[in-house]
């Protein structure tokens, strides 16, 4: 195996860098090769969930969705173009533009509206999760109170 590289990194062409650490940044030197630092282990944390905060987030998402829907509805007409001439090329080009941008079920305008409806669905899901969390939390508190004799 004469002529083969001594380290795996030697097989890559030299471009002014002696090691992977020079390319990646912070590194640890292990013998004759350099490897990137390994990230730390994630820490388990308790997450405090407040149902009223969930509803507030849902309200913000819904508000933004409504604003986007209004803007698209108001401006979609400005995206339409009319054929600049009566020739077939101009007419076909204008028709194709309008189909891609503002008309049809696969147009950009339709995709944006689908996104808006997705945001509204997300807001509904968050509200339902907040209600469910609140009722489960109340039920758990009552069960704990009963178990403690209170």
Coordinates of C-alpha atoms in Angstrom, one line a residue:
X1 CA 0.0 0.0 0.0
X2 CA 2.8 2.4 -0.7
X3 CA 1.9 5.8 -1.8
X4 CA -1.5 5.8 0.1
X5 CA -2.3 8.5 2.6
X6 CA -1.4 8.0 6.3
X7 CA -4.5 9.7 7.6
X8 CA -8.0 9.8 6.1
X9 CA -7.7 13.5 5.6
X10 CA -4.6 13.3 3.5
X11 CA -6.7 11.8 0.6
X12 CA -8.3 15.2 0.1
X13 CA -6.4 17.8 -2.0
X14 CA -4.5 20.4 -0.2
X15 CA -6.2 23.8 -0.3
X16 CA -4.2 25.8 2.3
X17 CA -5.5 23.7 5.2
X18 CA -3.6 21.1 7.2
X19 CA -6.5 19.6 9.1
X20 CA -10.3 19.3 9.4
X21 CA -10.0 21.6 12.5
X22 CA -8.7 24.4 10.2
X23 CA -11.9 24.1 8.2
X24 CA -14.5 23.3 11.0
X25 CA -13.2 25.7 13.7
X26 CA -12.9 24.6 17.3
X27 CA -11.3 21.2 17.4
X28 CA -9.6 18.6 19.6
X29 CA -6.2 17.2 18.6
X30 CA -6.2 13.3 18.7
X31 CA -2.9 11.9 17.7
X32 CA -2.0 12.9 14.1
X33 CA -5.6 13.9 13.1
X34 CA -7.9 16.7 14.2
X35 CA -11.6 16.2 14.9
X36 CA -14.4 18.7 15.7
X37 CA -15.6 19.1 19.3
X38 CA -18.5 16.9 20.3
X39 CA -21.6 18.8 21.6
X40 CA -22.6 18.3 25.2
X41 CA -25.4 16.0 26.3
X42 CA -28.8 17.6 26.4
X43 CA -30.2 18.3 29.8
X44 CA -33.8 17.3 30.8
X45 CA -35.8 20.2 31.9
X46 CA -39.4 20.7 33.2
X47 CA -41.5 22.8 30.8
X48 CA -44.1 24.9 32.5
X49 CA -47.2 25.2 30.3
X50 CA -49.8 27.9 30.8
X51 CA -53.0 27.4 29.0
X52 CA -53.6 31.2 28.7
X53 CA -50.2 31.6 27.1
X54 CA -51.1 28.9 24.5
X55 CA -54.3 30.8 23.7
X56 CA -52.3 34.0 23.4
X57 CA -49.9 32.4 20.9
X58 CA -53.0 31.0 19.0
X59 CA -54.4 34.6 18.9
X60 CA -51.2 36.0 17.5
X61 CA -51.0 33.3 14.8
X62 CA -54.6 33.8 13.8
X63 CA -54.2 37.6 13.7
X64 CA -51.2 37.2 11.4
X65 CA -53.0 34.7 9.2
X66 CA -56.0 37.1 8.8
X67 CA -53.6 40.0 8.0
X68 CA -51.9 37.8 5.3
X69 CA -55.3 36.7 3.9
X70 CA -56.4 40.3 3.7
X71 CA -53.2 41.4 1.9
X72 CA -53.4 38.5 -0.6
X73 CA -57.1 39.1 -1.3
X74 CA -56.5 42.9 -1.8
X75 CA -53.3 42.4 -4.0
X76 CA -54.0 39.3 -6.0
X77 CA -55.6 41.3 -8.8
X78 CA -52.4 43.3 -9.2
X79 CA -50.6 40.1 -10.0
X80 CA -52.7 39.5 -13.1
X81 CA -51.4 40.7 -16.4
X82 CA -53.2 41.3 -19.7
X83 CA -51.7 40.3 -23.0
X84 CA -49.7 43.3 -24.3
X85 CA -50.8 42.4 -27.9
X86 CA -53.4 40.4 -29.7
X87 CA -51.0 37.8 -31.0
X88 CA -51.1 34.2 -29.9
X89 CA -47.7 34.3 -28.1
X90 CA -48.7 37.3 -26.0
X91 CA -52.1 35.9 -25.1
X92 CA -50.6 32.4 -24.2
X93 CA -47.8 34.0 -22.2
X94 CA -50.3 36.2 -20.2
X95 CA -52.5 33.2 -19.7
X96 CA -49.6 31.0 -18.5
X97 CA -48.4 33.8 -16.1
X98 CA -51.8 34.2 -14.6
X99 CA -52.2 30.5 -14.2
X100 CA -48.9 30.2 -12.4
X101 CA -49.2 33.3 -10.2
X102 CA -52.8 34.1 -9.5
X103 CA -55.3 31.7 -10.9
X104 CA -55.8 28.0 -10.6
X105 CA -55.5 25.5 -7.8
X106 CA -51.7 25.3 -8.1
X107 CA -51.0 29.0 -8.4
X108 CA -48.8 30.9 -6.0
X109 CA -51.9 32.7 -4.7
X110 CA -53.6 29.4 -4.0
X111 CA -50.5 28.1 -2.2
X112 CA -50.4 31.2 0.0
X113 CA -54.0 30.8 0.9
X114 CA -53.4 27.2 1.8
X115 CA -50.7 28.4 4.1
X116 CA -53.1 30.9 5.6
X117 CA -55.6 28.1 6.2
X118 CA -52.9 26.0 7.7
X119 CA -52.0 28.8 10.1
X120 CA -55.7 29.1 11.1
X121 CA -55.8 25.3 11.7
X122 CA -52.7 25.6 13.9
X123 CA -54.3 28.3 15.9
X124 CA -57.4 26.1 16.4
X125 CA -55.2 23.2 17.4
X126 CA -53.4 25.3 19.9
X127 CA -56.7 26.5 21.5
X128 CA -57.9 23.0 21.7
X129 CA -54.6 21.9 23.3
X130 CA -54.9 24.7 25.8
X131 CA -58.5 23.7 26.7
X132 CA -57.5 20.0 27.0
X133 CA -54.5 20.9 29.1
X134 CA -56.6 23.0 31.4
X135 CA -59.2 20.3 31.9
X136 CA -56.6 17.6 32.4
X137 CA -54.7 19.8 34.9
X138 CA -57.9 20.5 36.8
X139 CA -58.8 16.8 36.8
X140 CA -55.3 15.8 38.0
X141 CA -55.5 18.4 40.7
X142 CA -58.9 17.1 41.9
X143 CA -57.6 13.5 41.8
X144 CA -54.6 14.4 43.9
X145 CA -56.8 16.3 46.3
X146 CA -59.1 13.3 46.7
X147 CA -56.1 11.0 47.1
X148 CA -54.7 13.3 49.8
X149 CA -58.0 13.3 51.7
X150 CA -58.7 16.9 50.9

